[in-house]
Every structure is written in C-alpha cells, then in structure tokens.
Coordinates of C-alpha atoms and ligand atoms in Angstrom, one line a residue:
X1 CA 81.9 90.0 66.1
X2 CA 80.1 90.2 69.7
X3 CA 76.5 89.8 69.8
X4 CA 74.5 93.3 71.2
X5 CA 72.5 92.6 74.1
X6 CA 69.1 92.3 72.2
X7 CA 70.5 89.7 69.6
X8 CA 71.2 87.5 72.8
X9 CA 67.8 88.0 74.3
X10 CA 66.6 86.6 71.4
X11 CA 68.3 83.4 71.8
X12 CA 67.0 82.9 75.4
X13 CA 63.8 81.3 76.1
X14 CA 62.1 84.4 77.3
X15 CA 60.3 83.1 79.7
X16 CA 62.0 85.0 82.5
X17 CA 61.6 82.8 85.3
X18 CA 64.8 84.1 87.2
X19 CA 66.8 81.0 88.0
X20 CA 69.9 82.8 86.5
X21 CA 69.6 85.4 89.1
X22 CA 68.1 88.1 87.2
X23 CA 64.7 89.0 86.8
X24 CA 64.4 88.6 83.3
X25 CA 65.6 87.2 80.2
X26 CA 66.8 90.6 79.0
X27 CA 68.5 91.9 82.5
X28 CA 71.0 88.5 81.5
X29 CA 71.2 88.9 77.8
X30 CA 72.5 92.4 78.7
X31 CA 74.9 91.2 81.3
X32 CA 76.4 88.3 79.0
X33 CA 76.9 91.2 76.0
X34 CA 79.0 92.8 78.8
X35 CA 80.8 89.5 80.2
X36 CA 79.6 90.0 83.9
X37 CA 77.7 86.8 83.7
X38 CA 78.2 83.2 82.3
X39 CA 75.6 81.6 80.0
X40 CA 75.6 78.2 82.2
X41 CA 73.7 80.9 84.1
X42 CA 70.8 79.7 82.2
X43 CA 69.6 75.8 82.8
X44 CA 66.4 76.2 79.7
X45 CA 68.7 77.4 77.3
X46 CA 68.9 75.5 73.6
X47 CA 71.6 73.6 72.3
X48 CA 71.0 75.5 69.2
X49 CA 71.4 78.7 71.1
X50 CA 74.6 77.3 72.7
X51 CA 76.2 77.0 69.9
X52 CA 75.6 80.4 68.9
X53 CA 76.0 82.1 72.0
X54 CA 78.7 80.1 73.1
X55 CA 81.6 81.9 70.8
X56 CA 79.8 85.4 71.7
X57 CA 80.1 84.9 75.4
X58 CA 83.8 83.1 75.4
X59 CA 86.3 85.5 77.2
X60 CA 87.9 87.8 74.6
X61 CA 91.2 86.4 75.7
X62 CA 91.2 82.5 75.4
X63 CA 91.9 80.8 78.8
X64 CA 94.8 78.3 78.8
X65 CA 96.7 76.6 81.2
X66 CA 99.9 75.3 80.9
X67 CA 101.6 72.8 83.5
X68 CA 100.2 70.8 85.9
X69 CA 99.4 69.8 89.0
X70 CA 100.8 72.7 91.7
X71 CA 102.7 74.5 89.4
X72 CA 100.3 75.1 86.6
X73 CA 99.8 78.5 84.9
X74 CA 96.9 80.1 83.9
X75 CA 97.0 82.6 81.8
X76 CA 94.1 84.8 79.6
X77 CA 90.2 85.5 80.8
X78 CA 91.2 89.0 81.1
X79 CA 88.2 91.4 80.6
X80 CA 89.5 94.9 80.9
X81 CA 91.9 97.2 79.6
X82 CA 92.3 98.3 83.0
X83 CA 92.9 97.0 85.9
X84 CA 90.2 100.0 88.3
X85 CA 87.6 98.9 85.6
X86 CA 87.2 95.1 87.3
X87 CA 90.5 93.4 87.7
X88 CA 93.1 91.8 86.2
X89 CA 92.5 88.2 86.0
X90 CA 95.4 85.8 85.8
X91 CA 99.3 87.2 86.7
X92 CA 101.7 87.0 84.4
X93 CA 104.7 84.3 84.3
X94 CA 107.8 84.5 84.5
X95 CA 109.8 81.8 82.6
X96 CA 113.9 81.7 82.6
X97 CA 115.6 80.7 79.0
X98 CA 117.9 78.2 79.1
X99 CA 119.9 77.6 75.9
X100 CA 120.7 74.2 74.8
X101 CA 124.2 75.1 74.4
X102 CA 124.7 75.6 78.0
X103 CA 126.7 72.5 79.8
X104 CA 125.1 69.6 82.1
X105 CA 126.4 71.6 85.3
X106 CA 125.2 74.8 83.9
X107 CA 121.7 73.3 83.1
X108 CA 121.4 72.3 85.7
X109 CA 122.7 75.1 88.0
X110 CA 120.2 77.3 85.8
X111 CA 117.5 75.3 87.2
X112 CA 118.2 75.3 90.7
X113 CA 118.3 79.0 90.3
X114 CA 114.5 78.7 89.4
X115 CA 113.7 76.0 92.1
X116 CA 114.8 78.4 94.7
X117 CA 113.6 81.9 93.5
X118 CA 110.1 81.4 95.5
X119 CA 109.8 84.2 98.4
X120 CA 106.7 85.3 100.1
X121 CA 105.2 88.4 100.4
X122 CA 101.9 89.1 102.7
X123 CA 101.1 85.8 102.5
X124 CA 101.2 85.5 98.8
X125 CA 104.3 82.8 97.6
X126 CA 105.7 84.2 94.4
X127 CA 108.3 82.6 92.1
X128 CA 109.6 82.2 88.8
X129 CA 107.0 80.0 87.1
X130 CA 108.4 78.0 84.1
X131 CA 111.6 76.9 81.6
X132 CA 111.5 78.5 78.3
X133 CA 114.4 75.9 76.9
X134 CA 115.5 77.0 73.6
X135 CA 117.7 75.5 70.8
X136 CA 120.2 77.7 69.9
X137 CA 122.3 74.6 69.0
X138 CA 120.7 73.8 66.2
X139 CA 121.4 70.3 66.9
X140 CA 118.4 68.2 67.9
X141 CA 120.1 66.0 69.8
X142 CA 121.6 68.5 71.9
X143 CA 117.9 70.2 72.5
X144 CA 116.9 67.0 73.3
X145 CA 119.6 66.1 75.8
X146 CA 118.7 69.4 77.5
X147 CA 115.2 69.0 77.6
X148 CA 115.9 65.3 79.6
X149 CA 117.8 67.4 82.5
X150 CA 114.8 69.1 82.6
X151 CA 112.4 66.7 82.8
X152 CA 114.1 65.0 85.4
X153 CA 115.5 67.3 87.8
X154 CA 112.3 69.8 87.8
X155 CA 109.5 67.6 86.9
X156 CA 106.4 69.6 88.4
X157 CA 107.8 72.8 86.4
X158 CA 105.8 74.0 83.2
X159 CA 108.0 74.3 80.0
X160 CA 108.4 76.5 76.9
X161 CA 110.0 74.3 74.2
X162 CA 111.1 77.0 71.7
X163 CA 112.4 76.0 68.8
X164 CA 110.9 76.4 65.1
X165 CA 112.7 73.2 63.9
X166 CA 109.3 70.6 63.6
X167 CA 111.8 67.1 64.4
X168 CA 114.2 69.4 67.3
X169 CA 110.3 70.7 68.6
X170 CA 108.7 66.7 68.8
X171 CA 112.0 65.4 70.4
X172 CA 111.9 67.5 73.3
X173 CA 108.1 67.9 73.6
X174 CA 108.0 64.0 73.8
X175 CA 109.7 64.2 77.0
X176 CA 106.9 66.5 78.9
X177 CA 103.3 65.2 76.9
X178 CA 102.1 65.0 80.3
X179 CA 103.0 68.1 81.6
X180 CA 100.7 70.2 79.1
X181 CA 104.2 72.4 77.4
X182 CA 104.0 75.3 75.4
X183 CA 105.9 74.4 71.6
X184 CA 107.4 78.2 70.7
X185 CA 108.3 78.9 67.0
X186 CA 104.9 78.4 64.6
X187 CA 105.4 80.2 62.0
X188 CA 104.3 80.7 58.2
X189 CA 107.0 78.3 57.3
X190 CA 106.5 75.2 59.6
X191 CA 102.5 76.0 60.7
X192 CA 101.2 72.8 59.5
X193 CA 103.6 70.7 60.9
X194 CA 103.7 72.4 64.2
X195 CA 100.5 72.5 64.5
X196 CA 100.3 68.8 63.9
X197 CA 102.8 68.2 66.9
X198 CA 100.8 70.3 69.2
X199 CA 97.9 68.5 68.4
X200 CA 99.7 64.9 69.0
X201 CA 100.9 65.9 72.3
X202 CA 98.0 68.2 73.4
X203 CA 100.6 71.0 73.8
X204 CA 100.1 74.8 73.8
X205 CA 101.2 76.3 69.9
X206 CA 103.4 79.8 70.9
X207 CA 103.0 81.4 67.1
X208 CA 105.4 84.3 66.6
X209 CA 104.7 86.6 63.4
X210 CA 108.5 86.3 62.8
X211 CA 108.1 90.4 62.2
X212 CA 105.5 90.1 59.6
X213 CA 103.4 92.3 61.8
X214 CA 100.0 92.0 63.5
X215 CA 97.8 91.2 59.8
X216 CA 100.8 88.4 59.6
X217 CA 100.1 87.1 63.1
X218 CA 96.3 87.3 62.7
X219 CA 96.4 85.3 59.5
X220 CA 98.3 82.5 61.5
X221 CA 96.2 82.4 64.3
X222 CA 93.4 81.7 62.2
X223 CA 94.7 79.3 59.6
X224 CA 96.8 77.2 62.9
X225 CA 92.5 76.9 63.9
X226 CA 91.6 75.8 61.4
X227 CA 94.3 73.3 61.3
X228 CA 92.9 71.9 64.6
X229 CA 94.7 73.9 67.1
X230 CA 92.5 76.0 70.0
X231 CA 95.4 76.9 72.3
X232 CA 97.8 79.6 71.2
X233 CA 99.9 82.1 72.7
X234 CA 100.7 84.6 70.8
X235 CA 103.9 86.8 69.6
X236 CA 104.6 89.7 67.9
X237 CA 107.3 89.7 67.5
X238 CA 108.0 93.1 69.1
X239 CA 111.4 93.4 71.0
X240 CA 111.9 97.1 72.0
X241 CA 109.9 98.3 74.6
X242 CA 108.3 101.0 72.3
X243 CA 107.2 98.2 70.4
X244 CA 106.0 95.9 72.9
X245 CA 103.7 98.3 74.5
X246 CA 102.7 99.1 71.2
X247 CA 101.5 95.6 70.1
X248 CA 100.7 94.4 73.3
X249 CA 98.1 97.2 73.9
X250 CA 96.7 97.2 70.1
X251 CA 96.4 92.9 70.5
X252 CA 94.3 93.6 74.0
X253 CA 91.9 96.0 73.2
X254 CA 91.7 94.3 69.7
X255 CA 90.7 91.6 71.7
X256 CA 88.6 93.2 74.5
X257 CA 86.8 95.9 72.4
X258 CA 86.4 94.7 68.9
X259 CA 86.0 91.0 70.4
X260 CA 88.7 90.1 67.9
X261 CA 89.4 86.3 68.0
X262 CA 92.5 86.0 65.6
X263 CA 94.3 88.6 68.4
X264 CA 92.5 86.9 71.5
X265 CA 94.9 84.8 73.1
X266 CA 97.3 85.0 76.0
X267 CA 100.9 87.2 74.7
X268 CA 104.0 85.5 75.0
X269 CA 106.7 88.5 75.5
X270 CA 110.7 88.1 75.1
X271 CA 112.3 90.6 77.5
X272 CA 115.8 89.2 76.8
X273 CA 118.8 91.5 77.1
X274 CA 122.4 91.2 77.5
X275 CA 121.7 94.2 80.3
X276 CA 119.9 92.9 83.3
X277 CA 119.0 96.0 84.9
X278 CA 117.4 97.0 80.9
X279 CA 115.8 93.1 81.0
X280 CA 114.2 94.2 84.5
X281 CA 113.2 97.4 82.8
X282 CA 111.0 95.5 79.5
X283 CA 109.7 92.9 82.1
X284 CA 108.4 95.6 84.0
X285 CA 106.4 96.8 80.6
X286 CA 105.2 93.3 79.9
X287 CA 103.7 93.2 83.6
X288 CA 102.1 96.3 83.4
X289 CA 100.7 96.1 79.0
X290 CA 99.3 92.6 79.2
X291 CA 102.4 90.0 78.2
X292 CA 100.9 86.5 79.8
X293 CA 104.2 85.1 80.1
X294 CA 107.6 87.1 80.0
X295 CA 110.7 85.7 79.2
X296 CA 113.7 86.7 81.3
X297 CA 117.3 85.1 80.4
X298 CA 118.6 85.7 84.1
X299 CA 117.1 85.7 87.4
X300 CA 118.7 87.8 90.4
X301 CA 117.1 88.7 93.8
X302 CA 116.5 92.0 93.2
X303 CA 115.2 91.4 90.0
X304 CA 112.9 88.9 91.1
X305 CA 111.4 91.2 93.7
X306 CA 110.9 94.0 91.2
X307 CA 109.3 92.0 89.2
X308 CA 107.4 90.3 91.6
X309 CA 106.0 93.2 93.9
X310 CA 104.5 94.9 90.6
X311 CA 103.3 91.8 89.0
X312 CA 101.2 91.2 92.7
X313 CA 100.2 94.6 93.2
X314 CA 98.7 94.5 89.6
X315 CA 97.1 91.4 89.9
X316 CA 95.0 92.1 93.0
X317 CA 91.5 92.6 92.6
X318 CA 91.1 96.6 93.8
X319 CA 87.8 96.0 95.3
X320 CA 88.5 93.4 97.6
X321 CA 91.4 94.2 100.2
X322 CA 94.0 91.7 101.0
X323 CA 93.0 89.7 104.1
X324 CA 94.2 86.9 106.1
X325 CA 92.3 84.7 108.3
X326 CA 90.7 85.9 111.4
X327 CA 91.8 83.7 114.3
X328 CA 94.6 83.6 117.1
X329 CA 97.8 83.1 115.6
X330 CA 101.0 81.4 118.0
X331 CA 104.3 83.4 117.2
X332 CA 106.7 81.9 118.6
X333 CA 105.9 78.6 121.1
X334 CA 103.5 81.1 123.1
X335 CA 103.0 80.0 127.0
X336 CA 100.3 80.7 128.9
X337 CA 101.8 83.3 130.5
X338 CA 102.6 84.9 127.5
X339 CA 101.0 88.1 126.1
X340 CA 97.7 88.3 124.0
X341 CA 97.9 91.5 121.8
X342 CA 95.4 91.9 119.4
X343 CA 94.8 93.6 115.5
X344 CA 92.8 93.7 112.6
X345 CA 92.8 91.3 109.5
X346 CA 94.4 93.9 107.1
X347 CA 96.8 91.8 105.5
X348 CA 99.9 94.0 105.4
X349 CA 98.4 95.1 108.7
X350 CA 98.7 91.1 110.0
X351 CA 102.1 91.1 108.4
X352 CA 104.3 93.9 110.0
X353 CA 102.5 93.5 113.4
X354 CA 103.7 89.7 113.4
X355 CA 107.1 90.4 112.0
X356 CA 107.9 92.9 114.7
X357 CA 106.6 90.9 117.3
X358 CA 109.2 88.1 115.8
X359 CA 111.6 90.7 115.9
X360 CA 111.2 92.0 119.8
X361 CA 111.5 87.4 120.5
X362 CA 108.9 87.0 123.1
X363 CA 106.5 84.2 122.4
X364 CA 102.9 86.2 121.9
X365 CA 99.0 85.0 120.8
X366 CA 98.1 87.6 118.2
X367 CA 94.4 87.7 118.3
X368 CA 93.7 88.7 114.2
X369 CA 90.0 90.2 114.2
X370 CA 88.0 89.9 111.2
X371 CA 87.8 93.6 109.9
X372 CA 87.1 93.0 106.2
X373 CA 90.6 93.5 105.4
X374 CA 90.6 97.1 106.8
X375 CA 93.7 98.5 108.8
X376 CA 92.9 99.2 112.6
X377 CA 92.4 102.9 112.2
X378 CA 89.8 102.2 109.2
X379 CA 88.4 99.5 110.5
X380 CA 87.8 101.4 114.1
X381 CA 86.3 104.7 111.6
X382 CA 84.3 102.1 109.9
X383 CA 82.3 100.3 112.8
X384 CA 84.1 97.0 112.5
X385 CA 86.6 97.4 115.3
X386 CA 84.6 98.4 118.1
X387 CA 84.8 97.5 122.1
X388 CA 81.8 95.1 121.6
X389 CA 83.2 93.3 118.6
X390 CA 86.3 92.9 119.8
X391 CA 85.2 92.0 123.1
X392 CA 83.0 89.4 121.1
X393 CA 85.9 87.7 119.4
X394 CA 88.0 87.0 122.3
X395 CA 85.3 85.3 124.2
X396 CA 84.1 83.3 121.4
X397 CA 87.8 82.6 120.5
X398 CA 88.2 80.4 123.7
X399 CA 91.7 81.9 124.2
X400 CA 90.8 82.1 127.7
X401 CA 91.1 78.1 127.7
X402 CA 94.7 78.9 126.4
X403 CA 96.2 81.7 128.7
X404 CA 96.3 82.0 132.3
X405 CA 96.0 86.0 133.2
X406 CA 93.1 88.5 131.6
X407 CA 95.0 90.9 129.6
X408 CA 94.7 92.2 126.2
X409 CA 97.1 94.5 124.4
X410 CA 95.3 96.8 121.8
X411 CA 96.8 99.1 119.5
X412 CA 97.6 102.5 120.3
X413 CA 95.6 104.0 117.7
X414 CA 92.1 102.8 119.5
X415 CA 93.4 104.1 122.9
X416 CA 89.5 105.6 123.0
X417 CA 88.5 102.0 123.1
X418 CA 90.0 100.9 126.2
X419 CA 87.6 101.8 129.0
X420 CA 84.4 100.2 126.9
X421 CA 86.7 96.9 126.1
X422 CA 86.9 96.5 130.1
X423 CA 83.7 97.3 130.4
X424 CA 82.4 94.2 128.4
X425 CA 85.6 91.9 128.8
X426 CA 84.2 91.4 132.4
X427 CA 87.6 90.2 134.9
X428 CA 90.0 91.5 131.7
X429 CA 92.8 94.2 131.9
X430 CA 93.1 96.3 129.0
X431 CA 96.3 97.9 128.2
X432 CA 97.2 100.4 125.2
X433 CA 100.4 99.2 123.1
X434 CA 102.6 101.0 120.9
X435 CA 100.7 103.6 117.7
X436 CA 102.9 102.2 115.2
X437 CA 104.3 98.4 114.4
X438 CA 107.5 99.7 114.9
X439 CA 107.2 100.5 118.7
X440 CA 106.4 96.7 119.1
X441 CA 110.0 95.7 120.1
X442 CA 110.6 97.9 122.5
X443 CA 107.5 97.4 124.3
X444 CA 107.6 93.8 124.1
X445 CA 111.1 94.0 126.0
X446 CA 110.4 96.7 128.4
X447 CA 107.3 94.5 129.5
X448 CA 109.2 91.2 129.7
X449 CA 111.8 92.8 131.8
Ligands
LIG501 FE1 65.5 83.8 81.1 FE2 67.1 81.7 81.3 FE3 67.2 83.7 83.1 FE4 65.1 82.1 83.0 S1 67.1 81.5 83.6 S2 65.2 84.4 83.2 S3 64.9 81.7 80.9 S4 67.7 83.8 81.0

C-alpha cells in the first residue's frame, strides 16, 4: 500500500534544512506521497528509511527497458490516468509478429519491412520499434533458425521471443542475451522455468494470464517475484477491444490509485487480426488505454501513420509546446543573395513554413526565433515576437556576415510590426510576406522573377 504523506515525514530526518528544494521536511514527504518528487531528493536520509520508503516512492508502473543501444524501448513510469493531469511518460511500441513458419525470403522480407517503416513527423522520427518472433511451428529448431535471421540481419532491433515452450524460449533467447529481449508466454504452467531463463539471460518475463483473468495474472506476477524476476510485462489476456480497454484501464488505475504492485507493470497488448483496417482499429485502443507495447501482424503506410500520429500526439507533454531550435536554418544551398524570411519556433509552425519554402525551390535563410514554441500570431499577442526582439535576434545571429543585401521577410500576420522592425534594424528593409504558409510559393516565385 502507498505511504500517506505524514507516515513519510516521519521517516525523514526532520530537520528541514531545504537541500531537497523545499522548505521543509513535510512540504517533500507530501510531494513524494504524490510522486512529484524523488526521494534521492533528500542527501541525510537513512538507509533504514530507504528501504522503507524506497517501495512507496517506486513509480506505480515499473520502468523497464528493453533493447539497446539506439533502439531501446522504454516503457512504464507512467503517473496518470490521464494524459491533461501531467503527461504521459513513455510511448508505446509497436512490434511486428513474425511467425516461425514463415520462409527465409519471407523472414527476411518481414524485416526489411520494419527496417524501413521510420518517417518523420515535426521533427520527431517514428518507426516500428521491435520483432515479436513467435513459434507457431512448434518445432524448436525452426524457432530457432528464425530467431538467427533475426539476429543477424537486424541486430540493433529489440525482440519479443514468444513462445511458452521453456527449451524453444532458451534456444532463441540465447541468440540476443545481449540485446536485453522480452521472453512472451509465463504462465501457471511453465513459471518456474521461465522465470529461471529470464533470470540467466537478464531478459524481460511477458506473463500472460492465459484467460485466467486479472486475480490469475496478479497471482503470477507475484509468485514470478518471488522467484527472482523484477521485470515483467504483463497480459491479460484480453483480445476484443471491449475487453482490452476493459483490463487495460482496471490494471492502470489498479496500479496508479490503489498503488497495486502485482498489476504495476508495463501491458503487453495483441492487436492481431486477419483484418488490417480492424488491427489498425485495436492498435488505436491500445495507444490510447495504456498497452506499452502493441503487437501488430502487418505493417502498411497508412497504418503506420495512423498509428503513429496518435501514438505522438498522446505522448507529448501538454504543458510544454513542441519546439525546435532557434537559429538560421539553410534550405536549400542559400547564396548570399538569397532571401532571409523569418518565423517563430512553433514546431509545426517551423515545419510548414520550411516545407513550402522547399516547395516554391529558391534557396532561402529562415531565421527561426525563439518564441517558446508559440505560433507567430500567439507569440506576437504574447510579447515574444516583438520589433525589438526580433530585431535583437538578427543582429546577434550574425546573418549579416552571411548575406549581402538588408532585407527581412516577415509574416503577414505581424504586418503592424514592420515600421518599428526598420526602425531598430538600422540600414534594413522590411517587407510583409504571405498571411498563410501556403502563399509562400507563389511569392517566393513572383520575387525571384
Ligand atoms: Fe528534510 Fe531532507 Fe528536505 Fe532537508 S533535504 S528538508 S532533511 S527532506
């Protein structure tokens, strides 16, 4: 059970000397019983009171990561049920199932699928994250023949070895101990010697309920602990949509609001379905009720954007806009005759602008202001695009060292500003551009002649 505020305090040395950063030992008890702050927080605090404190103030959902190096996955440390309440903390991952039945060639054409599926959207690469490799063969040697493409021809993706056979699970795992896999298929049956492999290879346990229910999956959880095992992801066992938003929602607020560890661990959904567009349809639940990774058995283009626009728009934090860097970006092989248009650091804002200036093909320095991620006519209502700030930026950008006229084209939404701009851009032109993104093209051209 989680620890009230005042059974923390007493734990802390109650001294209140405010290195944690707040002025007393009580305003941080308080703050750990809500998980805003982090007991390391505290540099006098007791080993004894460690210990104690240390399973209250764990994140309800255990943090794992599986993978490595560039490709690794975090998944868990989520807080809330919902995402306005603080944010969502770690996205979801996508993993494709590839059956051990398949053929070399189709293996393998299964994987380069995967390896190219990455596309980027405002600035943000997204991609299909992982292999869930299963063994519907039966045959260990097949599984294990399968598993060997793998390893070799996508060695920095993380891997799902499902399979609830103990010798068919160790003869593929053995081929990625490095790579920090997930083993899929603990259940009642096999627990102690699954557990035992995931212990020997330092693998992740996926522990499925086998539709047994949530008391079932609870019950495993907590004896594969005992057994030695700390990372888990977790199954259902739930298939239908009804179902999955069912158990997925009881398993996080289990987990968030009763501090429930048995139910506290990252959710491994299968979305699998014959239909794509119906798979694309249960993904969609998964991204949205709290699966950590889904399971999809095909990928397609438009699936993969689906999937990947909600998965980002739910997994940015809502109180901090998306922003890119504020500097002067080249598009194109700019000249120095060529024009200097400036905007805001909005990132969608940054996006559009550049892509329509790619699209009108005139080589351009976009100046990108610094506007805390607001849009221009925000960031204009807010005080943060103003004719001294901007006038500011360009002189301390030096992109007078880069360009041989003085003009600047800003948008046509802060029209107002031009006359002040000139005003402090001594020797500088100002010119108003296009309102929208869209106009870009056309003005571009009509300027170039
Ligand atoms: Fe209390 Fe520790 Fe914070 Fe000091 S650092 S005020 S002892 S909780």
């Amino acid at each position: 059970m989680a620890l009230t505020g005042v059974e923390i305090f007493k734990l802390l040395p109650k001294t209140n000397c405010k290195k944690c950063g707040y002025p007393t030992c009580l305003a941080f008890a308080m703050k750990l019983a809500q998980r805003q702050a982090s007991l390391d927080a505290c540099p006098d605090v007791s080993e004894e009171a460690k210990q104690k404190l240390g399973e209250a103030s764990a994140p309800p959902v255990r943090p794992i990561t599986f993978g490595t190096g560039d490709g690794a996955v975090k998944m868990g440390e989520e807080t809330v049920l919902f995402r306005h309440d603080k944010k969502f903390v770690n996205p979801c991952a996508f993993a494709l199932e590839i059956k051990d039945t398949l053929s070399e060639d189709a293996v393998n054409a299964k994987l380069d699928e995967v390896l190219n599926a990455e596309i980027e959207r405002v600035g943000q690469k997204l991609r299909i994250d992982a292999i869930a490799l299963s063994n519907d063969s039966h045959d260990i040697g097949k599984f294990e023949a399968a598993a060997k493409i793998i390893a070799q021809k996508a060695p920095g993706l993380p891997v799902i070895i499902c399979s609830d056979n103990p010798g068919a699970a160790e003869a593929a795992v053995k081929l990625f101990s490095d790579r920090k896999p997930i083993i899929f298929g603990a259940n009642t049956a096999n627990a102690d010697a699954m557990a035992d492999i995931a212990k020997n290879y330092k693998a992740t346990l996926g522990v499925t309920a086998s539709g047994g229910g949530l008391d079932a999956l609870s019950s495993l959880t907590e004896k594969i602990k005992s057994l030695g095992v700390q990372d888990m992801v977790i199954d259902s066992g739930a298939r239908t949509a009804k179902d999955i938003l069912k158990d997925n929602t009881f398993i996080r607020r289990a987990a968030i609001k009763k501090n429930f560890k048995p139910l506290g661990y990252p959710v491994i959904t299968f979305a699998i379905r014959e239909d794509s567009l119906l798979e694309a349809l249960i993904g969609t639940i998964g991204v949205a009720k709290y699966s950590s990774i889904i399971v999809l058995s095909s990928i397609e283009k438009w699936k993969n954007l689906a999937l990947f626009t909600l998965r980002q728009n739910l997994y940015t934090d809502p109180q901090v806009p998306m922003q890119v860097e504020q500097k002067i970006y080249k598009i194109g092989e700019p000249s120095p005759a060529s024009p200097l248009l400036i905007t805001t650091n909005f990132s969608l804002t940054y996006f559009i602008v550049s892509g329509e200036i790619e699209n009108s093909k005139v080589s351009t320095y976009l100046a990108v202001m610094d506007c805390e991620g607001l849009s221009v006519l925000t960031a204009w209502a807010a005080g943060k695009f103003t004719a001294a700030k901007i006038a500011q930026f360009i002189k301390e950008s030096e992109i007078e060292n880069a360009i041989s006229h003085r003009e600047l084209v800003i948008p046509g939404y802060v029209a107002i500003l031009s006359g002040s701009i000139e005003d402090k851009l001594e020797g500088w032109k100002i010119t108003v551009g296009p309102r929208d993104a869209n106009g870009i093209p056309a003005f571009m051209r009509a300027r170039a002649g």
